C-alpha positions as semicolon CSV with decimal commas, in nm:
position;residue;x (nm);y (nm);z (nm)
1;M;-5,324;4,996;4,544
2;K;-5,045;5,192;4,379
3;R;-5,176;5,430;4,115
4;N;-5,037;5,403;3,761
5;P;-4,914;5,752;3,665
6;Q;-5,012;5,689;3,302
7;S;-5,376;5,652;3,400
8;S;-5,387;6,022;3,488
9;G;-5,208;6,126;3,169
10;R;-4,882;6,174;3,356
11;L;-4,568;5,992;3,243
12;R;-4,240;5,925;3,415
13;P;-3,904;5,950;3,234
14;V;-3,892;5,572;3,223
15;D;-4,232;5,562;3,048
16;L;-4,098;5,778;2,764
17;A;-3,766;5,598;2,751
18;R;-3,897;5,242;2,728
19;G;-4,101;5,297;2,415
20;H;-3,794;5,407;2,218
21;G;-3,520;5,195;2,370
22;L;-3,366;5,499;2,539
23;S;-3,225;5,552;2,884
24;T;-3,408;5,777;3,128
25;Q;-3,098;5,998;3,129
26;A;-3,133;6,047;2,753
27;V;-3,490;6,170;2,806
28;R;-3,370;6,412;3,071
29;N;-3,091;6,531;2,841
30;Y;-3,339;6,593;2,559
31;E;-3,550;6,802;2,793
32;A;-3,247;6,998;2,914
33;A;-3,149;7,065;2,552
34;G;-3,495;7,201;2,466
35;I;-3,577;6,911;2,235
36;L;-3,866;6,826;2,467
37;P;-4,082;7,090;2,635
38;A;-3,994;7,161;2,996
39;A;-4,149;6,906;3,233
40;E;-4,352;6,993;3,539
41;R;-4,217;6,886;3,875
42;S;-4,405;6,703;4,146
43;A;-4,413;6,823;4,506
44;H;-4,112;6,598;4,567
45;G;-3,920;6,737;4,267
46;Y;-3,978;6,446;4,029
47;R;-4,028;6,519;3,660
48;T;-4,375;6,449;3,523
49;Y;-4,427;6,426;3,149
50;T;-4,744;6,417;2,940
51;Q;-4,853;6,295;2,600
52;R;-4,725;6,621;2,457
53;H;-4,374;6,518;2,560
54;A;-4,431;6,172;2,413
55;R;-4,532;6,328;2,080
56;A;-4,229;6,561;2,090
57;L;-3,991;6,270;2,151
58;H;-4,149;6,070;1,869
59;A;-4,118;6,370;1,633
60;F;-3,753;6,427;1,720
61;L;-3,652;6,065;1,672
62;A;-3,839;6,059;1,339
63;L;-3,657;6,373;1,223
64;V;-3,307;6,246;1,301
65;P;-3,265;5,997;1,009
66;G;-3,345;6,259;0,745
67;H;-3,196;6,572;0,899
68;G;-2,922;6,443;1,127
69;H;-2,911;6,482;1,503
70;R;-2,798;6,845;1,513
71;T;-3,057;6,979;1,268
72;A;-3,336;6,766;1,417
73;A;-3,250;6,908;1,759
74;A;-3,253;7,263;1,620
75;I;-3,593;7,204;1,460
76;M;-3,745;7,081;1,786
77;Q;-3,585;7,362;1,985
78;A;-3,736;7,615;1,746
79;V;-4,078;7,451;1,765
80;N;-4,073;7,441;2,144
81;R;-3,997;7,810;2,167
82;E;-4,279;7,866;1,914
83;A;-4,042;7,988;1,642
84;I;-4,223;7,783;1,379
85;E;-4,083;7,978;1,082
86;D;-3,729;7,905;1,201
87;A;-3,812;7,535;1,219
88;L;-3,961;7,538;0,869
89;R;-3,653;7,712;0,728
90;L;-3,432;7,438;0,873
91;I;-3,654;7,177;0,709
92;D;-3,637;7,365;0,379
93;D;-3,256;7,369;0,402
94;S;-3,246;6,990;0,439
95;H;-3,469;6,945;0,135
96;A;-3,255;7,189;-0,063
97;Q;-2,943;6,992;0,032
98;L;-3,106;6,669;-0,082
99;L;-3,199;6,830;-0,414
100;D;-2,842;6,955;-0,456
101;D;-2,710;6,605;-0,385
102;R;-2,947;6,461;-0,646
103;R;-2,821;6,711;-0,903
104;T;-2,462;6,618;-0,818
105;L;-2,545;6,251;-0,873
106;Q;-2,707;6,333;-1,208
107;A;-2,397;6,529;-1,311
108;V;-2,174;6,239;-1,213
109;E;-2,385;5,993;-1,412
110;A;-2,386;6,224;-1,715
111;A;-2,009;6,261;-1,690
112;L;-1,958;5,886;-1,664
113;R;-2,150;5,835;-1,987
114;D;-1,888;6,053;-2,158
115;L;-1,593;5,850;-2,034
116;R;-1,391;5,609;-2,239
117;P;-1,177;5,334;-2,082
118;V;-0,846;5,462;-1,949
119;P;-0,550;5,225;-1,996
120;E;-0,378;5,110;-1,679
121;E;-0,071;5,322;-1,611
122;R;0,268;5,213;-1,485
123;G;0,546;5,419;-1,340
124;D;0,569;5,785;-1,245
125;T;0,584;6,095;-1,461
126;F;0,628;6,468;-1,416
127;V;0,422;6,773;-1,498
128;G;0,595;6,852;-1,830
129;P;0,568;6,508;-1,991
130;L;0,211;6,464;-1,870
131;A;0,109;6,806;-2,002
132;R;0,263;6,723;-2,342
133;R;0,083;6,388;-2,350
134;L;-0,251;6,560;-2,290
135;G;-0,176;6,854;-2,520
136;I;-0,228;7,110;-2,244
137;R;-0,010;7,360;-2,060
138;P;0,155;7,267;-1,728
139;A;-0,037;7,557;-1,573
140;T;-0,361;7,373;-1,653
141;L;-0,246;7,071;-1,453
142;R;-0,164;7,302;-1,163
143;T;-0,514;7,453;-1,187
144;W;-0,663;7,104;-1,171
145;E;-0,445;7,033;-0,868
146;R;-0,571;7,345;-0,688
147;A;-0,927;7,226;-0,760
148;G;-0,844;6,889;-0,603
149;L;-0,889;6,699;-0,929
150;V;-0,532;6,563;-0,936
151;Q;-0,317;6,508;-0,629
152;P;0,049;6,455;-0,729
153;R;0,297;6,403;-0,453
154;R;0,615;6,608;-0,419
155;D;0,965;6,471;-0,456
156;P;1,119;6,530;-0,110
157;R;1,457;6,628;-0,259
158;T;1,360;6,849;-0,551
159;G;1,004;6,954;-0,464
160;Y;0,890;6,859;-0,816
161;R;0,541;6,724;-0,866
162;V;0,540;6,348;-0,924
163;Y;0,236;6,192;-1,093
164;G;0,186;5,827;-1,007
165;P;-0,036;5,587;-1,208
166;V;-0,351;5,689;-1,018
167;D;-0,273;6,059;-1,069
168;V;-0,226;6,003;-1,443
169;R;-0,558;5,818;-1,457
170;D;-0,730;6,110;-1,283
171;A;-0,568;6,360;-1,520
172;L;-0,682;6,160;-1,823
173;L;-1,038;6,146;-1,687
174;V;-1,040;6,519;-1,614
175;H;-0,909;6,588;-1,964
176;Q;-1,185;6,378;-2,121
177;L;-1,453;6,550;-1,916
178;R;-1,321;6,899;-1,984
179;R;-1,329;6,827;-2,358
180;G;-1,686;6,711;-2,306
181;G;-1,776;7,055;-2,172
182;H;-1,797;6,970;-1,802
183;L;-1,700;7,237;-1,550
184;L;-1,437;7,175;-1,283
185;E;-1,700;7,186;-1,007
186;Q;-1,897;6,920;-1,193
187;I;-1,590;6,701;-1,235
188;A;-1,479;6,717;-0,871
189;P;-1,747;6,484;-0,727
190;L;-1,689;6,235;-1,008
191;I;-1,315;6,216;-0,943
192;A;-1,388;6,176;-0,572
193;Q;-1,616;5,884;-0,653
194;V;-1,356;5,726;-0,883
195;R;-1,094;5,748;-0,608
196;S;-1,332;5,609;-0,346
197;A;-1,434;5,318;-0,570
198;G;-1,076;5,243;-0,677
199;G;-1,140;5,316;-1,045
200;V;-1,419;5,367;-1,296
201;A;-1,528;5,003;-1,330
202;P;-1,665;4,959;-0,976
203;L;-1,867;5,281;-0,993
204;E;-2,188;5,115;-1,114
205;S;-2,252;4,960;-0,773
206;T;-2,136;5,281;-0,604
207;L;-2,392;5,482;-0,799
208;R;-2,668;5,233;-0,712
209;D;-2,578;5,272;-0,347
210;W;-2,575;5,650;-0,386
211;H;-2,924;5,641;-0,538
212;A;-3,045;5,418;-0,256
213;R;-2,905;5,651;0,011
214;L;-3,069;5,955;-0,146
215;S;-3,401;5,773;-0,173
216;A;-3,377;5,663;0,189
217;R;-3,307;6,021;0,295
218;G;-3,605;6,145;0,095
219;R;-3,833;5,891;0,263
220;A;-3,687;5,978;0,603
221;L;-3,760;6,346;0,545
222;L;-4,122;6,257;0,469
223;T;-4,150;6,040;0,780
224;G;-4,002;6,314;0,996
225;A;-4,233;6,576;0,846
226;A;-4,538;6,361;0,921
227;A;-4,434;6,310;1,283
228;L;-4,359;6,679;1,330
229;D;-4,689;6,776;1,172
230;A;-4,868;6,543;1,414
231;Y;-4,689;6,708;1,704
232;L;-4,775;7,057;1,580
233;G;-5,136;6,984;1,498
234;S;-5,255;6,747;1,768
235;P;-5,483;6,886;2,040
236;P;-5,352;6,881;2,397
237;A;-5,417;6,563;2,588
238;P;-5,540;6,573;2,949
239;G;-5,261;6,713;3,161
240;D;-5,088;6,884;2,870
241;G;-5,011;7,251;2,858
242;P;-5,121;7,467;2,561
243;S;-5,079;7,329;2,212
244;V;-4,749;7,403;2,041
245;C;-4,929;7,611;1,780
246;A;-5,151;7,795;2,029
247;T;-5,128;8,172;2,011
248;A;-5,093;8,395;2,312
């Protein structure tokens, strides 16, 4: 009777791959990249994995949704070379980025509350007339352009800035927000959202989606942390090498 390798605590690449819908080559690639601990080889040169590798693969795949593939790989590589502090710093960076994104969303929502409807524009205008309409200097419009807040095109013959209806709308929104005390770096993500949504009106659903994405990322970070903690803290199974957290 052929012996099941799992009964002795040993796993083949296909045993790891099947449980996660992966190819056996993907498992081998993860090992080669240091995402999984190095596998032992049989007398015939075949890879043999253990439950430690199964836990590592589960932790990596759980980390990916919250951290992204590259950072999740770096976390597992750090853990597998026992550089736990490096791994924790990478995790901290992802949480800090999420917090920064939440603050950006809050700034956008606060800025939107300050906005009044902007009338639909028709036709093109130039920097001088637009500056006079807003009661600002042309240099201010150029500063906003350098910050990416307005994006006028250039007339191919004269090189003059030409502000189309969308550019005028953006300039009016920036002007409102600046009068409301918002900084240019706070206005930039709002204008980007307005452009992406095609105007201010559709932004309500955009903001709901933004909230949902941030919440999903937060949950994914928790799920990944739990799986990584299980990998770090679980005792070795039969056939495993030393625990990840074992000291020399």
